[in-house]
Structures are given as C-alpha cells and as structure tokens.
mmCIF file of C-alpha atoms in Angstrom:
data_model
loop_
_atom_site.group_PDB
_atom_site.id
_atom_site.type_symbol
_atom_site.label_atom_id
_atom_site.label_comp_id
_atom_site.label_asym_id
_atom_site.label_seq_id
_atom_site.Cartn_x
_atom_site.Cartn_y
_atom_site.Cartn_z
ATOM 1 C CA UNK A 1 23.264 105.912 -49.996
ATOM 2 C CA UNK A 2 25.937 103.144 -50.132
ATOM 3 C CA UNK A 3 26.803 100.649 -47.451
ATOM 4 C CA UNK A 4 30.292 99.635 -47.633
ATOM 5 C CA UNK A 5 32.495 97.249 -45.167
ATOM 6 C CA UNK A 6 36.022 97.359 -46.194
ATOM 7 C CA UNK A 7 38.646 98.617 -43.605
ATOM 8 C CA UNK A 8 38.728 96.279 -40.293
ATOM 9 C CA UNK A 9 39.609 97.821 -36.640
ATOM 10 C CA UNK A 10 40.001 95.253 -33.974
ATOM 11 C CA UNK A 11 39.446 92.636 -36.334
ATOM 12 C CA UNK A 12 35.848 94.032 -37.398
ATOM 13 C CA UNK A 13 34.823 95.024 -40.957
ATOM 14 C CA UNK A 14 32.669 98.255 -39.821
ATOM 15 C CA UNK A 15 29.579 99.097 -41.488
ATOM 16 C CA UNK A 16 30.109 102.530 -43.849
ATOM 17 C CA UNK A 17 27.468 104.773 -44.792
ATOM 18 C CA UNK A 18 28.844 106.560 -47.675
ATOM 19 C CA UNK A 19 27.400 108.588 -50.550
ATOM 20 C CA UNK A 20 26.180 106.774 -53.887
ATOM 21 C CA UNK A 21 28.460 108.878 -56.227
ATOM 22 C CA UNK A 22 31.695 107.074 -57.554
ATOM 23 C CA UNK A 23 34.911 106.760 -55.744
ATOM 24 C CA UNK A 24 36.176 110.463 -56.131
ATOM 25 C CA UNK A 25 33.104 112.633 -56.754
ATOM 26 C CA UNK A 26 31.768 111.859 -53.590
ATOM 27 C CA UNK A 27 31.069 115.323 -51.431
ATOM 28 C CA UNK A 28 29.355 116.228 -48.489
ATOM 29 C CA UNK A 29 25.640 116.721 -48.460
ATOM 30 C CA UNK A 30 25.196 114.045 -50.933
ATOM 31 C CA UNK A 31 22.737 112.486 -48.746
ATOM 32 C CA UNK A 32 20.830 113.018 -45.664
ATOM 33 C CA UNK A 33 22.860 111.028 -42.685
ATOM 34 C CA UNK A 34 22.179 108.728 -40.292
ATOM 35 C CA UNK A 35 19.671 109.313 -37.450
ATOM 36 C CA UNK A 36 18.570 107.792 -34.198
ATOM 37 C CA UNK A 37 15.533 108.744 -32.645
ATOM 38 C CA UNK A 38 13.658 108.046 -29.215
ATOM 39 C CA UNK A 39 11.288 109.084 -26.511
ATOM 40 C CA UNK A 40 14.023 110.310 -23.905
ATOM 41 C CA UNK A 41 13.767 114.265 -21.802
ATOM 42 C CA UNK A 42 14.283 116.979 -24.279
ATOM 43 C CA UNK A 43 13.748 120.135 -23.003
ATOM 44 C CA UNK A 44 11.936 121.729 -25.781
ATOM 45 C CA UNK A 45 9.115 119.293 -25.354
ATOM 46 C CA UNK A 46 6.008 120.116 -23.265
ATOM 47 C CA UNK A 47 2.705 118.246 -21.393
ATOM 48 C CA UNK A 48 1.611 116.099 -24.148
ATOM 49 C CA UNK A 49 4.037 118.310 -27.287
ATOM 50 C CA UNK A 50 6.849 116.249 -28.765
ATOM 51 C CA UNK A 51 9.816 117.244 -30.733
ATOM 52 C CA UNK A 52 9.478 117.477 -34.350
ATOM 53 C CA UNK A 53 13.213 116.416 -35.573
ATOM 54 C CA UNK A 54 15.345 118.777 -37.797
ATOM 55 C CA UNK A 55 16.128 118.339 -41.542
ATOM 56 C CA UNK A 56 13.434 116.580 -42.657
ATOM 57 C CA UNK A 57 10.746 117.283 -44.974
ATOM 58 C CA UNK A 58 7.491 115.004 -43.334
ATOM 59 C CA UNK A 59 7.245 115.481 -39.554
ATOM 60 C CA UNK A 60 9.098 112.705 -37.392
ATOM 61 C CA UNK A 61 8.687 113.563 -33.684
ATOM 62 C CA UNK A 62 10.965 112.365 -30.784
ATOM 63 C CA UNK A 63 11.386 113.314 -27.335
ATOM 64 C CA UNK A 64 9.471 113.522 -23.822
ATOM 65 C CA UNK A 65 8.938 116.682 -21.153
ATOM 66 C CA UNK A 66 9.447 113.421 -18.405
ATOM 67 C CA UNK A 67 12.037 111.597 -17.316
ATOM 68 C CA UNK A 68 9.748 108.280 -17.863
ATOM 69 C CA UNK A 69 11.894 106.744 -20.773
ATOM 70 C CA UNK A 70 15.131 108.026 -19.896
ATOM 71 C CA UNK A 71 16.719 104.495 -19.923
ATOM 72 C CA UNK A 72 15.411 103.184 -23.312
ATOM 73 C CA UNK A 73 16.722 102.023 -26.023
ATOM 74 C CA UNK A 74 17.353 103.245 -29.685
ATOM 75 C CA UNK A 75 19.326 100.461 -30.544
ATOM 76 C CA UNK A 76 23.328 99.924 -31.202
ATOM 77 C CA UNK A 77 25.066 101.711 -33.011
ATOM 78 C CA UNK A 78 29.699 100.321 -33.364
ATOM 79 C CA UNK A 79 32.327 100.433 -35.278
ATOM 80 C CA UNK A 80 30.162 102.533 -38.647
ATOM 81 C CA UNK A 81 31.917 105.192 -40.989
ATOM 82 C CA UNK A 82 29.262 108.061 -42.141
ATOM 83 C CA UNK A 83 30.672 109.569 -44.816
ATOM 84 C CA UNK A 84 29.947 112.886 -46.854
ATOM 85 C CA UNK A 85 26.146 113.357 -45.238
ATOM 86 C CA UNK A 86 24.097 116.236 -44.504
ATOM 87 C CA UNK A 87 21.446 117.992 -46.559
ATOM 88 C CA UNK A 88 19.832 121.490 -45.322
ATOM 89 C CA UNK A 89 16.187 121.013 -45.627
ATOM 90 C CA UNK A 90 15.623 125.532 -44.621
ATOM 91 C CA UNK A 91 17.572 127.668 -42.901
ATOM 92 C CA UNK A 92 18.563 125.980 -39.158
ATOM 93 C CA UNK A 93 16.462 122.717 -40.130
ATOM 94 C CA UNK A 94 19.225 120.367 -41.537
ATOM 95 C CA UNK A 95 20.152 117.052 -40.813
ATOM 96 C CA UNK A 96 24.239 115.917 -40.194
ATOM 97 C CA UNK A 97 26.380 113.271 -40.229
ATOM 98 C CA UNK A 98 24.964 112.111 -36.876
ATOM 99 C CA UNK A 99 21.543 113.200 -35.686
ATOM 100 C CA UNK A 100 20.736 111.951 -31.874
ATOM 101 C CA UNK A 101 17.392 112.832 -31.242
ATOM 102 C CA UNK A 102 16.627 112.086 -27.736
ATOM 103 C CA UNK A 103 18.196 108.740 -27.249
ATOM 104 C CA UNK A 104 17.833 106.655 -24.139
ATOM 105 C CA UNK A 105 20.883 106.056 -21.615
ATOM 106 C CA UNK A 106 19.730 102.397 -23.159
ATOM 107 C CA UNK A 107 20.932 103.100 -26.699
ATOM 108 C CA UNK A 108 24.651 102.054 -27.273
ATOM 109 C CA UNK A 109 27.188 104.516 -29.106
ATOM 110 C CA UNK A 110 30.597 103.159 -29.661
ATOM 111 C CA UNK A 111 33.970 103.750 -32.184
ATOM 112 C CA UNK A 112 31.839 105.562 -35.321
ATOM 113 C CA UNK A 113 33.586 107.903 -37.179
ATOM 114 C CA UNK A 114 31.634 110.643 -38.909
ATOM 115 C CA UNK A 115 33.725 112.626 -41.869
ATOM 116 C CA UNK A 116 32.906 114.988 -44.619
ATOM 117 C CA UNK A 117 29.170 116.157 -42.922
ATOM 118 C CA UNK A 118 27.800 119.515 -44.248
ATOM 119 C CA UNK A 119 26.860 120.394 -41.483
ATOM 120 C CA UNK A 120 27.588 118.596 -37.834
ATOM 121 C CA UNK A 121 29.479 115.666 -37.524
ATOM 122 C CA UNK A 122 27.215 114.736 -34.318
ATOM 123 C CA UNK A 123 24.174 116.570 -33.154
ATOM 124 C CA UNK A 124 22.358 115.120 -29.967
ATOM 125 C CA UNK A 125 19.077 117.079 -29.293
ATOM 126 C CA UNK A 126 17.791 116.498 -25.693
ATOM 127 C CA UNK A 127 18.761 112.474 -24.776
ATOM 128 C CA UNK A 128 20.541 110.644 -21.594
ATOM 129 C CA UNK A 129 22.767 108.337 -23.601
ATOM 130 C CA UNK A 130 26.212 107.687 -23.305
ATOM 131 C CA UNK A 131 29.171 107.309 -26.579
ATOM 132 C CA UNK A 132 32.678 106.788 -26.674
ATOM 133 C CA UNK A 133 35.009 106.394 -29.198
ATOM 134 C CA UNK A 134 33.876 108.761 -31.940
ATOM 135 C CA UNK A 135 36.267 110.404 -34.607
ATOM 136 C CA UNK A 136 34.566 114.097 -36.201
ATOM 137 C CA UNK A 137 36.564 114.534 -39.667
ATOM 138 C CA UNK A 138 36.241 117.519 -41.556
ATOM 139 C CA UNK A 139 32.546 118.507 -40.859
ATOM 140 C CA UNK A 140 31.691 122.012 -42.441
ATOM 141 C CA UNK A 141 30.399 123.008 -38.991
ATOM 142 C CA UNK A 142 30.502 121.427 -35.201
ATOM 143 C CA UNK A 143 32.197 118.551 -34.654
ATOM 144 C CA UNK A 144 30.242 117.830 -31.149
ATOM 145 C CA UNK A 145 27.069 119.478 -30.884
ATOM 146 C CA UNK A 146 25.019 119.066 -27.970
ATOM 147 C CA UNK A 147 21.404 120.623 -27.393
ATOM 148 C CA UNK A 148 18.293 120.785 -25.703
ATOM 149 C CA UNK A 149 19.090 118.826 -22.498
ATOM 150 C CA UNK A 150 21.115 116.213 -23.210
ATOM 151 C CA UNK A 151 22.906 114.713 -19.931
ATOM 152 C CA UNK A 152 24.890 111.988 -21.656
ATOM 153 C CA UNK A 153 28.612 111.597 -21.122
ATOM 154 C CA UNK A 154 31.230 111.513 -23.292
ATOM 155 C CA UNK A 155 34.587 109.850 -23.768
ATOM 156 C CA UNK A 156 37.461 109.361 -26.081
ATOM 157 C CA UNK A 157 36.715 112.080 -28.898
ATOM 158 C CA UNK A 158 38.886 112.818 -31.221
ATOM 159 C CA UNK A 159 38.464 115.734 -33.737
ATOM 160 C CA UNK A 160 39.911 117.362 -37.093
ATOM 161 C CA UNK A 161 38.567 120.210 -39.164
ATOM 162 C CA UNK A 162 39.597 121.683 -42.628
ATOM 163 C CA UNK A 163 41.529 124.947 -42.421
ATOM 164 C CA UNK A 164 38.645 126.539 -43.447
ATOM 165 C CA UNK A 165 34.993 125.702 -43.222
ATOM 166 C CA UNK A 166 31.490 126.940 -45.101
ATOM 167 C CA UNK A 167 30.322 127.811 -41.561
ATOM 168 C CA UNK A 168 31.589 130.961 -40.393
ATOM 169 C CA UNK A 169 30.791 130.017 -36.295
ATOM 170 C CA UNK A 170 32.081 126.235 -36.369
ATOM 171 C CA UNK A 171 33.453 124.590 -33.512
ATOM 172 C CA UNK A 172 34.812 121.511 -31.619
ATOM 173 C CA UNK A 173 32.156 121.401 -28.847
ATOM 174 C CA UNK A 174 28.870 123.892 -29.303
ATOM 175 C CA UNK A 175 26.443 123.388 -25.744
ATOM 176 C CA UNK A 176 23.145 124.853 -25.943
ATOM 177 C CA UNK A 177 20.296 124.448 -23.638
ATOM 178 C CA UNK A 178 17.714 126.668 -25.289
ATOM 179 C CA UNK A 179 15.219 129.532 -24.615
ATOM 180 C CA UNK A 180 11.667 130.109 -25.116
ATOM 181 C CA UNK A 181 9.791 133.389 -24.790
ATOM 182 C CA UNK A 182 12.966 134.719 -22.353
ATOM 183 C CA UNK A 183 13.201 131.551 -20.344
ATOM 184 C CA UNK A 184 16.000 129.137 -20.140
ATOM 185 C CA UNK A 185 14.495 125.499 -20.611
ATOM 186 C CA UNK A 186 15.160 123.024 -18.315
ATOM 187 C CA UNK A 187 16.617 120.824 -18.035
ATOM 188 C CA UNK A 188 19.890 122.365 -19.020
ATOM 189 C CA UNK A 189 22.274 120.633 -21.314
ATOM 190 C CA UNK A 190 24.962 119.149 -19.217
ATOM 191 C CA UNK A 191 27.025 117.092 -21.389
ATOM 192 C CA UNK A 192 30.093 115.342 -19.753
ATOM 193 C CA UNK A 193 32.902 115.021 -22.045
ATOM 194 C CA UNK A 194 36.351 113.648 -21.178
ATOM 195 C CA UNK A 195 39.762 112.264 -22.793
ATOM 196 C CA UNK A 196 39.549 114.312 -26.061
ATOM 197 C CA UNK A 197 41.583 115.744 -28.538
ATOM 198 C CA UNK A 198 39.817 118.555 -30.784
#
C-alpha cells in the first residue's frame, strides 16, 4: 500500500490509499482496502457471539447483539482516496474498497472517494453511523452496500460504474438484512440514503 496526498479539495491535500505498483500498472485488488471496525448492533451477532469480519485470513471480530455501544466511536475518517483495493480471501469472504464493520453513530465519515475496488466500493455490515459525501468509481461490484442491520443515514452519494463489470449482479445500492435457519434477523437493515446520483 501507498499513501499519497496530492490533489487538494477545499483547500485540503486528502490522504490516498493507493496500490504500491507504479503509476499505470496499478489495478484493482492489488491490496486489501481500508477497514473500520467497532462494537456497534449487527444483527448476525448473538448473547455473548461476535462478528468475525469478511476477507481476512486471521479472525478479527466486530459487532454487538445490544444496542449498548451504538454511539461509539471508530474514529474519523475525511477527505481520503482508496484506490484499486479489494482482495477475495474465498468465495463471499472478501474485503473492498471500504469495509464498515459495525461502526458507532460516533465514528465520522465524510468526502472519501473509493475507485477501482474489486469488489464493493463501500460495504457497512451491521453499524449506526452516519457518511456523507462519498464518490463510488468504477467498483467491479456494489457501489453502496449495506448489510446486517445497519441504521445509518446517508447523504450526498455520487456513483459511476464501468460499462461492464466482473460481477454479473452489481449494483448502485444492494440492502440486505440477513437470514438464519428461515428467520429474518433483526434488526433489519434500514439504511437512509438521500441526495444521490447513481
């Protein structure tokens, strides 16, 4: 990975995660992404079972069956560029450009751009934070991806895809809540988004 700052928006250099290959081999999947993890609701925990997070090859848990540390913190997170992230660790266990895991309403998400992911450009798995301004560039699959509970909101997306992707189901907004043994989990995702353009 390569951290860049060379392009300033409102007067800011941002920060640019970016692959380690040279100017013009640089593709995506050539390393893992970025990811934010905290102790938040997710709905596929249980009494005393956290989440283990997707993509990665040693066991990082996140996540909460209570509402307890809904307002945490995960940190800040403005004005960054990902850039050509994503690696597929098995089949439906891969990280993207963006992984939220369970983020606090705390945790602040604001103008980050995520381009060239092979897989999502964000992903937020369970999680009550809020993000606005984000840019999803050419991703190979969702540009928004929201999962297992999350009840943040959204504001001021924007989103572009290739003509044609690797993913044969990809999409500007995918919204799952999840099932287990026949049952819907709860709580469902209910993910707010407003003043986009996908």
């Amino acid at each position: 990975i390569t951290v860049e700052g060379n392009l300033f928006i409102d007067g800011m250099a941002p920060i640019v995660f970016t692959s380690a290959k040279p100017v013009g081999m640089r593709r995506p999947g050539d390393w893992g992404g970025v990811l934010l993890m905290g102790n938040a609701r997710n709905n596929k925990a249980t009494e005393g079972y956290r989440v283990p997070v997707e993509g990665l090859a040693h066991i990082e848990c996140h996540g909460w069956h209570t509402d307890k540390f809904n307002d945490e913190t995960s940190g800040d997170l403005e004005y960054v560029r990902i850039e050509y992230a994503s690696r597929q660790l098995s089949m439906d266990s891969e990280t993207n450009g963006l992984t939220l895991a369970s983020c606090g309403s705390g945790t602040k998400l604001s103008h980050v751009m995520v381009s060239g992911s092979a897989d999502d450009c964000f992903e937020w798995f369970g999680g009550t934070m809020n993000a606005d301004h984000l840019i999803a560039l050419n991703c190979e699959d969702d540009m928004f991806d929201a999962d297992d509970g999350f009840s943040g909101n959204l504001q001021f997306l924007f989103g572009r895809q290739f003509g044609t992707t690797t993913e044969s189901d990809s999409s500007g907004f995918e919204i799952d809540t999840g099932i287990r043994q026949s049952v819907v989990l709860t709580p469902n995702t209910a993910a707010s988004s407003s003043n986009f353009t996908i």
